[in-house]
mmCIF file with all atom_site columns, C-alpha atoms in Angstrom:
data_model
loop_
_atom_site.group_PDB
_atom_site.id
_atom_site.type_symbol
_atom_site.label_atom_id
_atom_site.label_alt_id
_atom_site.label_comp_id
_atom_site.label_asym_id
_atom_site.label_entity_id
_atom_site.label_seq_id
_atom_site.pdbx_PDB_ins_code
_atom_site.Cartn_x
_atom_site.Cartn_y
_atom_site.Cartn_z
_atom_site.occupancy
_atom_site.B_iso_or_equiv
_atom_site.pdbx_formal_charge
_atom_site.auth_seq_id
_atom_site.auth_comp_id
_atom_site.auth_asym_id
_atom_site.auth_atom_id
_atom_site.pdbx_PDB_model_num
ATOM 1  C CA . UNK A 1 1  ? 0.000   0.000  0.000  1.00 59.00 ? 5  UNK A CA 1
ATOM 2  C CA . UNK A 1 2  ? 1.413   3.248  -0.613 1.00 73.00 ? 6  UNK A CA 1
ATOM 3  C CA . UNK A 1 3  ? 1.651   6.565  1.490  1.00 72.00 ? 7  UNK A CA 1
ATOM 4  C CA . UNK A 1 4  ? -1.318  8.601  -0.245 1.00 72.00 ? 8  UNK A CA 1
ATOM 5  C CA . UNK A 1 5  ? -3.434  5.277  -0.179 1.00 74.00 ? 9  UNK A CA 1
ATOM 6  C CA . UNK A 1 6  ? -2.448  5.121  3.744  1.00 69.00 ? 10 UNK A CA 1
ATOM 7  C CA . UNK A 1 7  ? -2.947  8.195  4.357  1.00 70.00 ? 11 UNK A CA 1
ATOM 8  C CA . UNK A 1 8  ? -6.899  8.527  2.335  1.00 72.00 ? 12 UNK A CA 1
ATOM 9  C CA . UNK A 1 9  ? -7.769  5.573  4.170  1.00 71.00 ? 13 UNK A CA 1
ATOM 10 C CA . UNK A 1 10 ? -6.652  7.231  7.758  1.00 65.00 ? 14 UNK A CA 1
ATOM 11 C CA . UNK A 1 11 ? -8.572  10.037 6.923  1.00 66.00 ? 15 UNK A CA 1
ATOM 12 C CA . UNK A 1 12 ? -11.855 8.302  5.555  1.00 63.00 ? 16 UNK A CA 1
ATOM 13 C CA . UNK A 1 13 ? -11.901 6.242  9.303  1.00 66.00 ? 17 UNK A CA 1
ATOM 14 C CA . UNK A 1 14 ? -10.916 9.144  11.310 1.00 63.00 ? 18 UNK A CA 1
ATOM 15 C CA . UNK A 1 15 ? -13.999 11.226 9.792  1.00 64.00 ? 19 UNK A CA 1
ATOM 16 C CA . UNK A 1 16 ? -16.348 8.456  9.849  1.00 63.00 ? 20 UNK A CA 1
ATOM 17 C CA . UNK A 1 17 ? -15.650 7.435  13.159 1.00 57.00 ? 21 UNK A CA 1
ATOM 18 C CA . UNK A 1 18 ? -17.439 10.389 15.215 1.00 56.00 ? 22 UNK A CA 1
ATOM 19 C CA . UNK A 1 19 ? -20.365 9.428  13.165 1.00 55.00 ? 23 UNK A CA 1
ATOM 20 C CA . UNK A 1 20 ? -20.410 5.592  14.389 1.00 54.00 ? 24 UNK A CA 1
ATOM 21 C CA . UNK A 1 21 ? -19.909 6.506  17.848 1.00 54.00 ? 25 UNK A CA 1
ATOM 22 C CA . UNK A 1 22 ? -23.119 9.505  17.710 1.00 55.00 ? 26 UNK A CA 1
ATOM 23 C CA . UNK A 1 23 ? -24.883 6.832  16.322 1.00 55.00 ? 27 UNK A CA 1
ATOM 24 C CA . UNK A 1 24 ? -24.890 4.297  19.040 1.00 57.00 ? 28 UNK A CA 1
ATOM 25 C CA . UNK A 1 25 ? -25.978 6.679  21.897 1.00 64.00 ? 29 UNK A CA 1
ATOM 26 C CA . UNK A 1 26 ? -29.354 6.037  23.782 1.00 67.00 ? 30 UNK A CA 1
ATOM 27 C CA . UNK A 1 27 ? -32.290 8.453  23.489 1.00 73.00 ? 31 UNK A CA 1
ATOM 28 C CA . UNK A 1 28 ? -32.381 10.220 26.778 1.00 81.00 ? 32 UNK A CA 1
ATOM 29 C CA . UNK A 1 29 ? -35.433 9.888  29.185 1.00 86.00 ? 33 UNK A CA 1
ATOM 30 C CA . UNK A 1 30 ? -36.997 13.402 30.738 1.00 89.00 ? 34 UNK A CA 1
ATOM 31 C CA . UNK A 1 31 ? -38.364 12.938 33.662 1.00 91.00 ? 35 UNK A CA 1
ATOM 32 C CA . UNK A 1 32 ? -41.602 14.897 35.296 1.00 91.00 ? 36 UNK A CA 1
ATOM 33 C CA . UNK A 1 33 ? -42.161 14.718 38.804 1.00 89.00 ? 37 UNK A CA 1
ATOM 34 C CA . UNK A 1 34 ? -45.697 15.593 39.743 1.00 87.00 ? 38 UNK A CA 1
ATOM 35 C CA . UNK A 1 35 ? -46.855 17.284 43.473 1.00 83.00 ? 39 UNK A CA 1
ATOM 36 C CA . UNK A 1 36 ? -49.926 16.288 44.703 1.00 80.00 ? 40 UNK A CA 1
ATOM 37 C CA . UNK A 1 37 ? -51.918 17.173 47.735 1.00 77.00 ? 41 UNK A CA 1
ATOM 38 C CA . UNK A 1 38 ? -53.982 13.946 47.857 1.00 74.00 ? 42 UNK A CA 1
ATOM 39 C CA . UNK A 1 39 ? -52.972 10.722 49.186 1.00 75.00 ? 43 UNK A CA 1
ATOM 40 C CA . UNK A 1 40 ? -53.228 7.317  47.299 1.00 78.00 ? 44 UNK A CA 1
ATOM 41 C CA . UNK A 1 41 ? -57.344 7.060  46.061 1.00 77.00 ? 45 UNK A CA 1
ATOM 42 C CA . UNK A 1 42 ? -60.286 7.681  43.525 1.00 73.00 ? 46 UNK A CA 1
ATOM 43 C CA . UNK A 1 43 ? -58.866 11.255 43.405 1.00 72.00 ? 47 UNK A CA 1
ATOM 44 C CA . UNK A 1 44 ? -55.533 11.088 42.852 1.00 77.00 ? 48 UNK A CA 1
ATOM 45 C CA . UNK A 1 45 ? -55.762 7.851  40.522 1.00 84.00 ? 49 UNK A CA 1
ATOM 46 C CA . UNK A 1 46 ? -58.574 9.962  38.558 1.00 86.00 ? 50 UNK A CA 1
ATOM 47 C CA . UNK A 1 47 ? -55.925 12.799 38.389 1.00 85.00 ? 51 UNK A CA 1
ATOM 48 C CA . UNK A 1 48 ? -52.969 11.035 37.539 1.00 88.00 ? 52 UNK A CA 1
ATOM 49 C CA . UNK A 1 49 ? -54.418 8.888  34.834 1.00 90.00 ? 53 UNK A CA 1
ATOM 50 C CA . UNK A 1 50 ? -56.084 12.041 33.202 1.00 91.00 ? 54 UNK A CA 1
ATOM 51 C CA . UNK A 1 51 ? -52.156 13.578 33.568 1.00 91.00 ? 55 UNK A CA 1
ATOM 52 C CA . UNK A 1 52 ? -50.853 10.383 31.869 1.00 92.00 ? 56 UNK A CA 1
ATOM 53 C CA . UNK A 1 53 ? -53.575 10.394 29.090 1.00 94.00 ? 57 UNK A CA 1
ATOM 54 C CA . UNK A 1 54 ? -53.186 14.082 28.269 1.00 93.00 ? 58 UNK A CA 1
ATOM 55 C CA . UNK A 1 55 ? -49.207 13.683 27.934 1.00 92.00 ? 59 UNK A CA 1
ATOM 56 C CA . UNK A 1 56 ? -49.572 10.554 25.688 1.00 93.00 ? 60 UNK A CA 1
ATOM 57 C CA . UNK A 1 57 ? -51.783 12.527 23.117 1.00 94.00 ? 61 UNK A CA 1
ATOM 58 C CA . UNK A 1 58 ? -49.010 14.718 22.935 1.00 93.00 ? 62 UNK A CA 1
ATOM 59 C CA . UNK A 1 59 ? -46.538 11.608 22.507 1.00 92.00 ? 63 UNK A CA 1
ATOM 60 C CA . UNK A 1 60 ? -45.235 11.439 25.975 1.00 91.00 ? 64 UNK A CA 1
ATOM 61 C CA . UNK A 1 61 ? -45.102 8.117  26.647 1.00 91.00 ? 65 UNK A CA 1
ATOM 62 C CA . UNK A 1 62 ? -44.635 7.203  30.469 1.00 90.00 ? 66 UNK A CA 1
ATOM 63 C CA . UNK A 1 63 ? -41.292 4.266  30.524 1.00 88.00 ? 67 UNK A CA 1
ATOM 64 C CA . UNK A 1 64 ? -40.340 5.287  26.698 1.00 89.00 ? 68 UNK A CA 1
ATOM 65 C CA . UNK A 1 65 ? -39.492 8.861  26.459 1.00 90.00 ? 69 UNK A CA 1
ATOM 66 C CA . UNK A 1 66 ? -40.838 10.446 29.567 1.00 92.00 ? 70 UNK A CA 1
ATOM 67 C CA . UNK A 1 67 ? -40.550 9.353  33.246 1.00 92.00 ? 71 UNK A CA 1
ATOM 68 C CA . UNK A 1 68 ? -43.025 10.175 35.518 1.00 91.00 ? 72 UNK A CA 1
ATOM 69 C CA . UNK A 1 69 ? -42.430 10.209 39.346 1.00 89.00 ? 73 UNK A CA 1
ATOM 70 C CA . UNK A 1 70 ? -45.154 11.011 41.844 1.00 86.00 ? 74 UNK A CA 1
ATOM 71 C CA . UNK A 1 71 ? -44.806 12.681 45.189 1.00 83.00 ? 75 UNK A CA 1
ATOM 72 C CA . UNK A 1 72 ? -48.156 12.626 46.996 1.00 79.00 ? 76 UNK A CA 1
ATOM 73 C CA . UNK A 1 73 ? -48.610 14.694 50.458 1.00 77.00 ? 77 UNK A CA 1
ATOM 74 C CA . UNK A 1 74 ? -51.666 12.536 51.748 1.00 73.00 ? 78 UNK A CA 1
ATOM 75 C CA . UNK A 1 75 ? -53.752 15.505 52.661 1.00 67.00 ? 79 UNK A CA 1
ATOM 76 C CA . UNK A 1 76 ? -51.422 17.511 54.732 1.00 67.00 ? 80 UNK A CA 1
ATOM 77 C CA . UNK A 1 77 ? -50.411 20.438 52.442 1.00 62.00 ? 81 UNK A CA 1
ATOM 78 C CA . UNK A 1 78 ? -47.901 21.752 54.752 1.00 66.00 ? 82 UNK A CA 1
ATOM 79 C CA . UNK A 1 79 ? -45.477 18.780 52.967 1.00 56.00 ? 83 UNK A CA 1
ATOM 80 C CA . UNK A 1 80 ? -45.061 20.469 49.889 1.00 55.00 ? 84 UNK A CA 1
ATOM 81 C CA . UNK A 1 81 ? -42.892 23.114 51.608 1.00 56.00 ? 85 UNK A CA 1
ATOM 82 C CA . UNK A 1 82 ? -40.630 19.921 52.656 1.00 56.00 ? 86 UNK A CA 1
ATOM 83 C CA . UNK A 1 83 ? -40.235 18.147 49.936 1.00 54.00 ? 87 UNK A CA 1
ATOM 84 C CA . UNK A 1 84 ? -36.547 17.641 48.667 1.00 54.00 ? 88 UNK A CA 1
#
């Protein structure tokens, strides 16, 4: 092989490479996390799956491209100034 072939073929890997490597990355997750004043019942299961349905007609899909993470305060609304 000579030098120019060398060096074309260098030069063809070393530009394709950052493509490969962009390639191969995982789609990253968002994640929503959701403060309620209601503990676990009808009203906060009525509330959350109306959340979840309005965010998959948008294509938010809770597990796929979205995570959703609930933080309920069971009535006392005094925990939402200690959440972390």
């Amino acid at each position: 092989m000579r030098r120019r072939e060398f060096i074309e073929l260098f030069f063809l890997a070393a530009t394709g490479w950052p493509h490969a490597a962009s390639a191969q990355t995982s789609p990253r997750i968002s994640r929503i996390a959701v403060l309620m004043p209601y503990g676990e019942g009808e009203t906060s299961d009525s509330i959350r799956s109306a959340f979840e349905h309005a965010l998959r007609d948008l294509g938010w899909i809770d597990g796929r491209n979205v995570r959703i993470e609930y933080r309920l305060a069971g009535g006392d609304f005094g925990r939402r100034d200690r959440c972390p």
